[in-house]
Amino acid sequence: MKWSKLIRPLLIILILLSLVLMWGIWTGPSQYDNQTGNEQKKSSSVVIKRQLSRVFGPSQIVLHHAGQARMTMKKEVLTSSNKVFNEIKLDKLEEPINFSSGDYQTELSQQDDKIEWLYFKSIPFGIMSNLFSNLQEEYLEKTFDRIYLTETNPSEINFYNTADKLLYTSEIEEIDQEQLLAAIHRQGVPYRFVEIREIGEKYIYLPINEIKLPCLTYMVEKQPNSLFIGRLFDDTSEVREKRSEQSVQYLDYISEIRINEETNILNYYRNRSSSKAMPLTKTLMLSFKELTLYESWSDEIHFFDYNKQTNEVTYRRYIDGFPVFSPIGYGATYLTVVEDGMSRLQVPMVVAQTPISDEKNPKTLQSGSDLLKGLAEKNYTLETIDDIKIGYTWTNNLESDRVITLDPNWYIYTEGSWINVQELDENGGD
C-alpha cells in the first residue's frame, strides 16, 4: 500500500526532470560552443608571457678588446644584460652624425674596451622611449640596429643605423655598471672569437674557428583549433565550417581561418580597411600585442622583419639563442595590423614542448672563412649575399608526427630568402 502511494509522485518527479533536461538540450549552447569554451579556458592558462624588451631586444653581444672581437648568443647573457640595460636612464638624443661602416668598426677597435649589442632588424627609438627622460618627438620613428658603450665608466651610449650610416648619441644619466658587467661576463658562458667581414652595406661577425652545436629532438604539441576560433571570431555561433581533402575553413561574414591539416599552419584573414598609415612604433606595438595571443612557442621570439609596402611584421622562433628555419613555415609568425586591429595572421600551430635528445651528439659547422670559400665555389660571393647566420632547421620525423629534429646549419640571405647552405641547389627558406 505504501509503495502504491509513492509511485504516482515519483512518476511526476521523473516527468518533470525529463522536461527540464529536454529544455536544457534545446536551449543550451551547442557541443561545439561548449567544447570551444572549455578548451579556450584550458588554453588561455598556457599563454606565454613575453617582454617587449626581449622580443625587440638584441640577438647577439660582441665584446671588443685590443682589436679582437668575441661574440655570444647565449640566452642567459642576453636576458640578464637586457634586464640591467632596461634600467639605464638616458637624457636625450644628440643630432645624428654621418658615420660610415668603416668609421664605426674603427671606433669599436679603439683603445677602450667596448660592449656592442646587435639587433637583427632596425628598431625605432619609440620602442624604448621609457629609457629617455627627454626623448625628442622627431626621433621616435628613427631607427637603429646596433648599440655600443665603453666597459669602464661610460658617460654616453651610441646607437648606429647600418643602412642610413647614422650615429646617434645620448648622455647616460644613470647606469649600474657593476651589474651590467656581471651580466655580460657571466661565469661559464663562452664567447667565441669572430672575424669582421664586410657584406653588402654592413659588417658582420663570423666565427674564426669551427663551431660544435647539439642536434636537438623534441616532442611537439599541436594547439587546438578552438583556441584560435575562440580568439579570432567575435561570435562563434556565426562560424561555419568547410572541409576539403587537406584543409579546414572556419568562416563568418567578415573573416576566415584556413588550417592546413597536413602542415598545421594557420592562416587568418579579416577585411579591415584603413587608409591611414601608422607609425612604425605603433605598428610594432600592436603586432606584439597580437603575437602574445597566438604564438605559444616556449623559447625566445624575436622581431625579425618588417615589410613597409604590406605592413607585415615577422617574428621568428629561437632555440638556444639561434633562429629556427623551416621551408614549410614552422619557424616564423607573420602579422599584418591596421589601426582597428589585425587583418592577417600566419602562425604555426605546432610547438616544441619536451626535449628528448642527447645533446652529447654535436654537429660541427664550418668556420667563417671556410664557409665563405665554399660559397664562392658555388658562385655565392659577398656581393650576392645580404646576410649570414647560423640557424636551426626544423625537420618532421617520418615515423612519428609528434617528434621533430632541430639541426644547426649555416644560412645565407639572398634575393629575399633564407637558404640552408647545405641545400643551395634546392628551393628553401621561409
Tab-separated table of C-alpha atoms in Angstrom:
chain	number	residue	atom	x	y	z
A	1	MET	CA	0.000	0.000	0.000
A	2	LYS	CA	2.787	2.423	0.924
A	3	TRP	CA	4.641	1.776	-2.387
A	4	SER	CA	1.487	2.251	-4.420
A	5	LYS	CA	1.054	5.690	-2.840
A	6	LEU	CA	4.686	6.658	-3.724
A	7	ILE	CA	4.597	5.577	-7.370
A	8	ARG	CA	2.497	8.475	-8.610
A	9	PRO	CA	4.621	11.285	-7.066
A	10	LEU	CA	7.822	9.549	-8.256
A	11	LEU	CA	6.475	9.415	-11.797
A	12	ILE	CA	5.580	13.094	-11.651
A	13	ILE	CA	9.107	13.956	-10.450
A	14	LEU	CA	10.701	11.885	-13.238
A	15	ILE	CA	8.487	13.522	-15.858
A	16	LEU	CA	9.444	16.984	-14.587
A	17	LEU	CA	13.159	16.075	-14.635
A	18	SER	CA	12.892	14.822	-18.212
A	19	LEU	CA	11.202	18.079	-19.238
A	20	VAL	CA	13.979	20.102	-17.577
A	21	LEU	CA	16.674	18.053	-19.331
A	22	MET	CA	14.913	18.377	-22.689
A	23	TRP	CA	14.633	22.137	-22.228
A	24	GLY	CA	18.332	22.290	-21.397
A	25	ILE	CA	19.270	20.363	-24.522
A	26	TRP	CA	17.211	22.605	-26.805
A	27	THR	CA	18.122	25.936	-25.266
A	28	GLY	CA	21.703	25.313	-24.113
A	29	PRO	CA	24.845	26.019	-26.176
A	30	SER	CA	25.891	23.556	-28.841
A	31	GLN	CA	28.500	20.886	-28.232
A	32	TYR	CA	30.880	22.887	-30.432
A	33	ASP	CA	30.391	26.013	-28.345
A	34	ASN	CA	30.859	24.075	-25.104
A	35	GLN	CA	33.995	22.415	-26.412
A	36	THR	CA	35.352	25.714	-27.644
A	37	GLY	CA	34.693	27.381	-24.304
A	38	ASN	CA	36.230	24.583	-22.252
A	39	GLU	CA	39.320	24.264	-24.445
A	40	GLN	CA	39.745	28.016	-24.515
A	41	LYS	CA	39.702	28.186	-20.723
A	42	LYS	CA	42.355	25.473	-20.542
A	43	SER	CA	44.459	27.005	-23.318
A	44	SER	CA	44.339	30.571	-22.033
A	45	SER	CA	46.309	29.494	-18.977
A	46	VAL	CA	49.306	28.487	-21.130
A	47	VAL	CA	49.738	31.816	-22.926
A	48	ILE	CA	53.462	32.594	-22.857
A	49	LYS	CA	54.280	35.862	-21.109
A	50	ARG	CA	56.684	37.847	-23.271
A	51	GLN	CA	58.578	41.024	-22.523
A	52	LEU	CA	58.572	43.756	-25.136
A	53	SER	CA	62.223	44.492	-24.406
A	54	ARG	CA	63.236	40.894	-25.202
A	55	VAL	CA	61.140	40.399	-28.333
A	56	PHE	CA	62.590	43.648	-29.692
A	57	GLY	CA	65.898	43.157	-27.923
A	58	PRO	CA	69.355	42.270	-29.271
A	59	SER	CA	70.173	38.784	-30.506
A	60	GLN	CA	73.977	38.998	-30.174
A	61	ILE	CA	76.554	40.592	-27.888
A	62	VAL	CA	80.090	41.346	-29.077
A	63	LEU	CA	82.993	42.304	-26.814
A	64	HIS	CA	85.761	44.378	-28.389
A	65	HIS	CA	89.218	44.319	-26.799
A	66	ALA	CA	92.625	45.228	-28.262
A	67	GLY	CA	91.460	44.858	-31.849
A	68	GLN	CA	89.834	41.478	-31.242
A	69	ALA	CA	86.143	40.635	-31.095
A	70	ARG	CA	84.331	37.857	-29.205
A	71	MET	CA	80.645	37.092	-29.547
A	72	THR	CA	77.881	35.225	-27.710
A	73	MET	CA	74.234	34.471	-28.446
A	74	LYS	CA	73.530	32.742	-25.132
A	75	LYS	CA	70.024	33.470	-23.905
A	76	GLU	CA	71.154	33.708	-20.269
A	77	VAL	CA	73.578	36.550	-21.061
A	78	LEU	CA	71.170	38.379	-23.350
A	79	THR	CA	68.325	38.129	-20.842
A	80	SER	CA	70.319	39.245	-17.795
A	81	SER	CA	72.120	42.071	-19.609
A	82	ASN	CA	68.831	43.198	-21.143
A	83	LYS	CA	67.298	43.439	-17.673
A	84	VAL	CA	70.125	45.708	-16.494
A	85	PHE	CA	70.115	47.673	-19.740
A	86	ASN	CA	66.417	48.482	-19.385
A	87	GLU	CA	67.097	50.187	-16.063
A	88	ILE	CA	69.510	52.660	-17.662
A	89	LYS	CA	68.422	56.304	-17.539
A	90	LEU	CA	69.273	58.396	-20.601
A	91	ASP	CA	68.854	62.097	-21.323
A	92	LYS	CA	68.014	62.927	-24.931
A	93	LEU	CA	69.418	62.105	-28.343
A	94	GLU	CA	72.029	64.360	-29.849
A	95	GLU	CA	71.666	65.256	-33.504
A	96	PRO	CA	72.935	62.260	-35.521
A	97	ILE	CA	76.176	62.414	-37.467
A	98	ASN	CA	77.094	60.676	-40.708
A	99	PHE	CA	79.294	57.720	-39.835
A	100	SER	CA	80.467	55.160	-42.385
A	101	SER	CA	80.564	51.449	-41.575
A	102	GLY	CA	84.345	51.603	-41.698
A	103	ASP	CA	84.424	54.501	-39.222
A	104	TYR	CA	82.067	52.575	-36.962
A	105	GLN	CA	84.306	49.491	-36.892
A	106	THR	CA	87.379	51.660	-36.339
A	107	GLU	CA	85.682	53.282	-33.356
A	108	LEU	CA	84.948	49.855	-31.843
A	109	SER	CA	88.589	48.804	-32.144
A	110	GLN	CA	89.938	51.864	-30.330
A	111	GLN	CA	91.799	51.564	-27.018
A	112	ASP	CA	88.825	51.396	-24.633
A	113	ASP	CA	87.028	48.047	-24.360
A	114	LYS	CA	83.555	48.182	-25.897
A	115	ILE	CA	80.320	46.237	-25.467
A	116	GLU	CA	78.229	46.017	-28.628
A	117	TRP	CA	74.622	44.804	-28.909
A	118	LEU	CA	73.411	43.644	-32.328
A	119	TYR	CA	69.735	43.716	-33.272
A	120	PHE	CA	68.524	41.587	-36.127
A	121	LYS	CA	66.296	44.306	-37.541
A	122	SER	CA	66.250	48.076	-37.082
A	123	ILE	CA	64.250	49.181	-34.020
A	124	PRO	CA	62.569	52.600	-33.644
A	125	PHE	CA	63.562	54.653	-30.616
A	126	GLY	CA	59.875	54.800	-29.723
A	127	ILE	CA	60.054	51.155	-28.602
A	128	MET	CA	62.467	52.129	-25.817
A	129	SER	CA	61.256	55.666	-25.144
A	130	ASN	CA	60.851	54.770	-21.450
A	131	LEU	CA	64.653	54.848	-21.061
A	132	PHE	CA	64.867	58.529	-22.026
A	133	SER	CA	63.927	61.444	-19.836
A	134	ASN	CA	63.828	63.920	-22.738
A	135	LEU	CA	63.467	61.965	-25.991
A	136	GLN	CA	62.563	64.403	-28.752
A	137	GLU	CA	59.418	63.617	-30.742
A	138	GLU	CA	61.233	63.874	-34.078
A	139	TYR	CA	63.370	60.855	-33.142
A	140	LEU	CA	60.578	58.481	-32.074
A	141	GLU	CA	60.403	56.832	-35.519
A	142	LYS	CA	64.131	56.962	-36.269
A	143	THR	CA	65.733	53.542	-36.118
A	144	PHE	CA	68.936	51.781	-35.106
A	145	ASP	CA	70.232	48.217	-35.209
A	146	ARG	CA	73.412	48.392	-33.118
A	147	ILE	CA	74.341	49.865	-29.745
A	148	TYR	CA	77.710	50.234	-28.071
A	149	LEU	CA	79.283	51.755	-24.980
A	150	THR	CA	82.621	51.530	-23.196
A	151	GLU	CA	83.040	48.924	-20.463
A	152	THR	CA	84.611	51.248	-17.907
A	153	ASN	CA	82.936	54.444	-16.688
A	154	PRO	CA	80.674	55.031	-19.684
A	155	SER	CA	79.267	58.551	-19.891
A	156	GLU	CA	77.402	58.107	-23.157
A	157	ILE	CA	75.748	55.415	-25.240
A	158	ASN	CA	75.802	55.192	-29.027
A	159	PHE	CA	73.093	53.947	-31.409
A	160	TYR	CA	74.007	53.111	-35.003
A	161	ASN	CA	71.883	52.651	-38.114
A	162	THR	CA	73.907	50.487	-40.518
A	163	ALA	CA	71.642	51.220	-43.520
A	164	ASP	CA	71.500	55.018	-43.172
A	165	LYS	CA	75.064	55.261	-41.774
A	166	LEU	CA	73.917	57.499	-38.917
A	167	LEU	CA	75.278	57.536	-35.366
A	168	TYR	CA	73.077	58.780	-32.507
A	169	THR	CA	74.488	59.558	-29.071
A	170	SER	CA	72.833	60.047	-25.696
A	171	GLU	CA	74.240	61.037	-22.332
A	172	ILE	CA	73.897	58.369	-19.640
A	173	GLU	CA	72.269	59.762	-16.504
A	174	GLU	CA	72.195	56.522	-14.521
A	175	ILE	CA	73.649	53.047	-15.041
A	176	ASP	CA	74.516	50.145	-12.743
A	177	GLN	CA	77.866	49.382	-14.334
A	178	GLU	CA	78.732	46.653	-11.837
A	179	GLN	CA	75.554	44.691	-12.551
A	180	LEU	CA	75.927	45.187	-16.293
A	181	LEU	CA	79.467	43.807	-16.329
A	182	ALA	CA	78.413	40.901	-14.112
A	183	ALA	CA	75.673	40.045	-16.607
A	184	ILE	CA	77.945	40.431	-19.636
A	185	HIS	CA	80.820	38.444	-18.140
A	186	ARG	CA	78.586	35.744	-16.711
A	187	GLN	CA	80.643	32.879	-15.342
A	188	GLY	CA	80.793	29.793	-17.522
A	189	VAL	CA	79.445	31.471	-20.661
A	190	PRO	CA	81.812	31.124	-23.627
A	191	TYR	CA	82.450	33.962	-26.048
A	192	ARG	CA	83.674	32.837	-29.473
A	193	PHE	CA	86.384	34.747	-31.316
A	194	VAL	CA	84.968	36.226	-34.504
A	195	GLU	CA	86.306	37.948	-37.590
A	196	ILE	CA	84.736	41.005	-39.161
A	197	ARG	CA	83.568	40.735	-42.769
A	198	GLU	CA	82.009	43.420	-44.934
A	199	ILE	CA	78.848	42.183	-46.612
A	200	GLY	CA	76.593	44.443	-48.608
A	201	GLU	CA	76.470	47.759	-46.773
A	202	LYS	CA	77.349	46.454	-43.323
A	203	TYR	CA	79.860	44.414	-41.367
A	204	ILE	CA	79.012	41.024	-39.896
A	205	TYR	CA	80.828	38.755	-37.454
A	206	LEU	CA	81.787	35.192	-38.424
A	207	PRO	CA	83.483	32.606	-36.163
A	208	ILE	CA	87.220	32.180	-36.612
A	209	ASN	CA	87.063	28.510	-35.644
A	210	GLU	CA	84.673	25.647	-36.269
A	211	ILE	CA	81.581	25.542	-34.050
A	212	LYS	CA	80.070	22.480	-32.412
A	213	LEU	CA	76.364	22.693	-31.649
A	214	PRO	CA	73.944	19.996	-30.450
A	215	CYS	CA	71.349	18.384	-32.692
A	216	LEU	CA	68.029	18.619	-30.847
A	217	THR	CA	64.996	16.339	-30.783
A	218	TYR	CA	61.666	17.446	-29.328
A	219	MET	CA	58.210	16.120	-28.678
A	220	VAL	CA	55.741	18.565	-30.212
A	221	GLU	CA	52.203	19.584	-29.382
A	222	LYS	CA	49.528	20.970	-31.677
A	223	GLN	CA	47.463	23.827	-30.328
A	224	PRO	CA	43.695	23.119	-30.627
A	225	ASN	CA	41.675	24.735	-33.408
A	226	SER	CA	39.231	26.011	-30.799
A	227	LEU	CA	41.904	28.185	-29.186
A	228	PHE	CA	42.197	30.244	-32.366
A	229	ILE	CA	38.486	30.116	-33.212
A	230	GLY	CA	37.544	31.465	-29.800
A	231	ARG	CA	40.025	34.329	-30.036
A	232	LEU	CA	39.774	35.276	-33.702
A	233	PHE	CA	35.978	35.290	-34.079
A	234	ASP	CA	33.763	37.748	-32.219
A	235	ASP	CA	30.805	35.339	-32.124
A	236	THR	CA	31.487	31.612	-32.562
A	237	SER	CA	27.767	30.902	-33.099
A	238	GLU	CA	28.098	32.576	-36.512
A	239	VAL	CA	31.054	30.418	-37.559
A	240	ARG	CA	30.597	27.985	-40.455
A	241	GLU	CA	32.924	25.077	-41.098
A	242	LYS	CA	34.041	23.837	-44.521
A	243	ARG	CA	36.323	20.886	-45.120
A	244	SER	CA	38.400	19.782	-48.078
A	245	GLU	CA	40.901	16.985	-48.523
A	246	GLN	CA	43.812	18.791	-46.833
A	247	SER	CA	42.329	21.772	-45.033
A	248	VAL	CA	39.514	23.044	-42.880
A	249	GLN	CA	37.994	26.523	-43.077
A	250	TYR	CA	36.108	28.459	-40.430
A	251	LEU	CA	34.217	31.481	-41.709
A	252	ASP	CA	31.825	34.165	-40.637
A	253	TYR	CA	30.681	37.181	-42.621
A	254	ILE	CA	33.871	39.221	-42.270
A	255	SER	CA	36.762	36.853	-41.577
A	256	GLU	CA	38.199	33.436	-42.351
A	257	ILE	CA	40.525	30.898	-40.755
A	258	ARG	CA	42.132	28.334	-43.033
A	259	ILE	CA	44.112	25.491	-41.431
A	260	ASN	CA	46.241	23.142	-43.497
A	261	GLU	CA	45.711	19.847	-41.677
A	262	GLU	CA	48.857	18.317	-43.178
A	263	THR	CA	51.228	21.090	-42.085
A	264	ASN	CA	49.186	22.580	-39.207
A	265	ILE	CA	49.858	26.092	-40.478
A	266	LEU	CA	47.018	28.524	-39.771
A	267	ASN	CA	46.159	31.489	-41.980
A	268	TYR	CA	43.659	34.120	-40.871
A	269	TYR	CA	42.185	36.938	-42.948
A	270	ARG	CA	39.842	39.732	-41.964
A	271	ASN	CA	38.642	42.539	-44.168
A	272	ARG	CA	39.799	45.695	-42.432
A	273	SER	CA	40.192	48.863	-44.452
A	274	SER	CA	42.363	51.704	-43.276
A	275	SER	CA	43.736	54.450	-45.481
A	276	LYS	CA	45.795	55.966	-42.687
A	277	ALA	CA	49.409	54.827	-42.460
A	278	MET	CA	50.531	54.052	-38.922
A	279	PRO	CA	53.924	54.990	-37.461
A	280	LEU	CA	56.360	52.084	-37.208
A	281	THR	CA	56.359	52.159	-33.395
A	282	LYS	CA	52.572	51.820	-33.219
A	283	THR	CA	52.588	49.061	-35.848
A	284	LEU	CA	55.144	47.052	-33.894
A	285	MET	CA	53.389	47.590	-30.569
A	286	LEU	CA	50.026	46.442	-31.962
A	287	SER	CA	51.587	43.419	-33.659
A	288	PHE	CA	53.377	42.489	-30.425
A	289	LYS	CA	50.046	42.529	-28.588
A	290	GLU	CA	48.579	40.118	-31.155
A	291	LEU	CA	51.689	37.930	-31.056
A	292	THR	CA	51.241	37.276	-27.346
A	293	LEU	CA	47.750	35.881	-28.012
A	294	TYR	CA	48.563	33.415	-30.773
A	295	GLU	CA	52.214	32.311	-30.543
A	296	SER	CA	52.779	29.615	-27.900
A	297	TRP	CA	56.478	28.908	-28.533
A	298	SER	CA	58.087	28.417	-25.125
A	299	ASP	CA	61.570	29.705	-26.028
A	300	GLU	CA	62.560	33.153	-27.301
A	301	ILE	CA	60.724	35.019	-30.059
A	302	HIS	CA	62.439	37.927	-31.838
A	303	PHE	CA	61.241	40.663	-34.153
A	304	PHE	CA	62.772	39.581	-37.443
A	305	ASP	CA	61.458	41.708	-40.304
A	306	TYR	CA	59.073	44.453	-41.369
A	307	ASN	CA	57.677	44.972	-44.869
A	308	LYS	CA	56.807	48.632	-45.313
A	309	GLN	CA	54.808	48.000	-48.505
A	310	THR	CA	52.480	45.366	-46.996
A	311	ASN	CA	52.764	46.420	-43.325
A	312	GLU	CA	53.607	42.798	-42.464
A	313	VAL	CA	55.655	42.128	-39.316
A	314	THR	CA	57.669	38.911	-38.968
A	315	TYR	CA	58.524	37.320	-35.632
A	316	ARG	CA	60.865	34.322	-35.612
A	317	ARG	CA	61.163	31.477	-33.156
A	318	TYR	CA	64.537	30.982	-31.481
A	319	ILE	CA	66.009	27.917	-29.787
A	320	ASP	CA	69.063	28.166	-27.517
A	321	GLY	CA	69.857	31.615	-28.935
A	322	PHE	CA	69.595	30.671	-32.633
A	323	PRO	CA	66.763	31.339	-35.121
A	324	VAL	CA	64.576	28.458	-36.295
A	325	PHE	CA	64.051	27.980	-40.040
A	326	SER	CA	61.665	25.734	-41.922
A	327	PRO	CA	60.749	25.520	-45.620
A	328	ILE	CA	57.157	24.751	-44.571
A	329	GLY	CA	56.819	27.731	-42.227
A	330	TYR	CA	57.293	26.384	-38.689
A	331	GLY	CA	59.935	28.994	-37.876
A	332	ALA	CA	58.002	32.252	-38.005
A	333	THR	CA	54.752	34.101	-37.362
A	334	TYR	CA	53.566	36.776	-39.795
A	335	LEU	CA	51.181	39.549	-38.725
A	336	THR	CA	49.565	42.443	-40.547
A	337	VAL	CA	47.873	45.100	-38.433
A	338	VAL	CA	45.959	48.294	-39.163
A	339	GLU	CA	44.506	50.888	-36.801
A	340	ASP	CA	41.397	48.918	-35.885
A	341	GLY	CA	43.057	45.522	-35.472
A	342	MET	CA	44.721	42.568	-37.156
A	343	SER	CA	43.918	41.860	-40.801
A	344	ARG	CA	46.183	38.880	-41.462
A	345	LEU	CA	47.923	36.187	-39.436
A	346	GLN	CA	50.028	33.184	-40.352
A	347	VAL	CA	51.148	31.087	-37.394
A	348	PRO	CA	52.374	27.500	-36.947
A	349	MET	CA	50.040	25.650	-34.579
A	350	VAL	CA	52.753	23.132	-33.643
A	351	VAL	CA	55.179	23.970	-30.831
A	352	ALA	CA	58.178	22.106	-29.441
A	353	GLN	CA	57.393	21.023	-25.900
A	354	THR	CA	59.642	18.325	-24.394
A	355	PRO	CA	63.319	17.816	-25.320
A	356	ILE	CA	64.183	14.149	-25.809
A	357	SER	CA	67.574	14.456	-27.498
A	358	ASP	CA	71.037	13.526	-26.355
A	359	GLU	CA	72.976	16.776	-26.628
A	360	LYS	CA	76.269	14.860	-26.470
A	361	ASN	CA	75.912	14.259	-30.211
A	362	PRO	CA	77.057	17.620	-31.628
A	363	LYS	CA	77.285	18.767	-35.222
A	364	THR	CA	80.378	20.631	-36.418
A	365	LEU	CA	79.833	23.751	-38.512
A	366	GLN	CA	82.490	25.339	-40.690
A	367	SER	CA	84.481	28.374	-39.645
A	368	GLY	CA	83.560	31.651	-41.272
A	369	SER	CA	86.479	31.630	-43.723
A	370	ASP	CA	85.814	28.030	-44.811
A	371	LEU	CA	82.140	28.861	-45.242
A	372	LEU	CA	82.878	31.840	-47.492
A	373	LYS	CA	85.338	29.791	-49.532
A	374	GLY	CA	82.730	27.084	-50.119
A	375	LEU	CA	80.084	29.661	-51.026
A	376	ALA	CA	82.404	31.334	-53.537
A	377	GLU	CA	82.940	27.970	-55.236
A	378	LYS	CA	79.157	27.825	-55.737
A	379	ASN	CA	79.124	31.386	-57.124
A	380	TYR	CA	77.737	32.931	-53.940
A	381	THR	CA	80.065	35.850	-53.313
A	382	LEU	CA	79.784	38.554	-50.659
A	383	GLU	CA	78.335	40.819	-53.348
A	384	THR	CA	75.357	38.474	-53.824
A	385	ILE	CA	74.701	37.721	-50.136
A	386	ASP	CA	72.842	40.105	-47.830
A	387	ASP	CA	73.377	38.282	-44.525
A	388	ILE	CA	74.762	35.085	-42.969
A	389	LYS	CA	73.547	33.346	-39.818
A	390	ILE	CA	73.576	30.040	-38.000
A	391	GLY	CA	70.063	28.679	-37.575
A	392	TYR	CA	68.299	25.503	-36.543
A	393	THR	CA	66.478	23.598	-39.295
A	394	TRP	CA	63.087	22.138	-38.325
A	395	THR	CA	62.523	18.637	-39.752
A	396	ASN	CA	59.476	16.474	-39.087
A	397	ASN	CA	60.112	12.877	-38.058
A	398	LEU	CA	58.950	10.422	-40.721
A	399	GLU	CA	57.960	7.789	-38.157
A	400	SER	CA	56.046	9.977	-35.701
A	401	ASP	CA	54.163	13.231	-36.226
A	402	ARG	CA	54.796	14.070	-32.579
A	403	VAL	CA	58.596	14.233	-32.944
A	404	ILE	CA	60.818	16.776	-34.703
A	405	THR	CA	64.542	17.314	-35.076
A	406	LEU	CA	66.309	20.679	-34.993
A	407	ASP	CA	69.719	20.579	-36.673
A	408	PRO	CA	72.171	23.521	-36.745
A	409	ASN	CA	73.135	24.798	-40.197
A	410	TRP	CA	74.609	27.825	-41.884
A	411	TYR	CA	72.055	30.050	-43.630
A	412	ILE	CA	72.516	32.842	-46.142
A	413	TYR	CA	70.022	35.568	-47.001
A	414	THR	CA	69.927	36.251	-50.724
A	415	GLU	CA	67.264	37.533	-53.106
A	416	GLY	CA	64.747	37.848	-50.290
A	417	SER	CA	65.023	34.295	-48.901
A	418	TRP	CA	66.903	32.479	-46.160
A	419	ILE	CA	68.605	29.445	-47.690
A	420	ASN	CA	70.220	26.485	-45.971
A	421	VAL	CA	73.802	26.345	-47.245
A	422	GLN	CA	73.579	22.550	-47.396
A	423	GLU	CA	70.638	22.827	-49.769
A	424	LEU	CA	71.767	25.559	-52.136
A	425	ASP	CA	70.675	23.534	-55.143
A	426	GLU	CA	67.107	23.339	-53.800
A	427	ASN	CA	64.461	25.960	-53.166
A	428	GLY	CA	64.403	26.728	-49.450
A	429	GLY	CA	63.777	29.287	-46.769
A	430	ASP	CA	60.739	30.830	-45.158
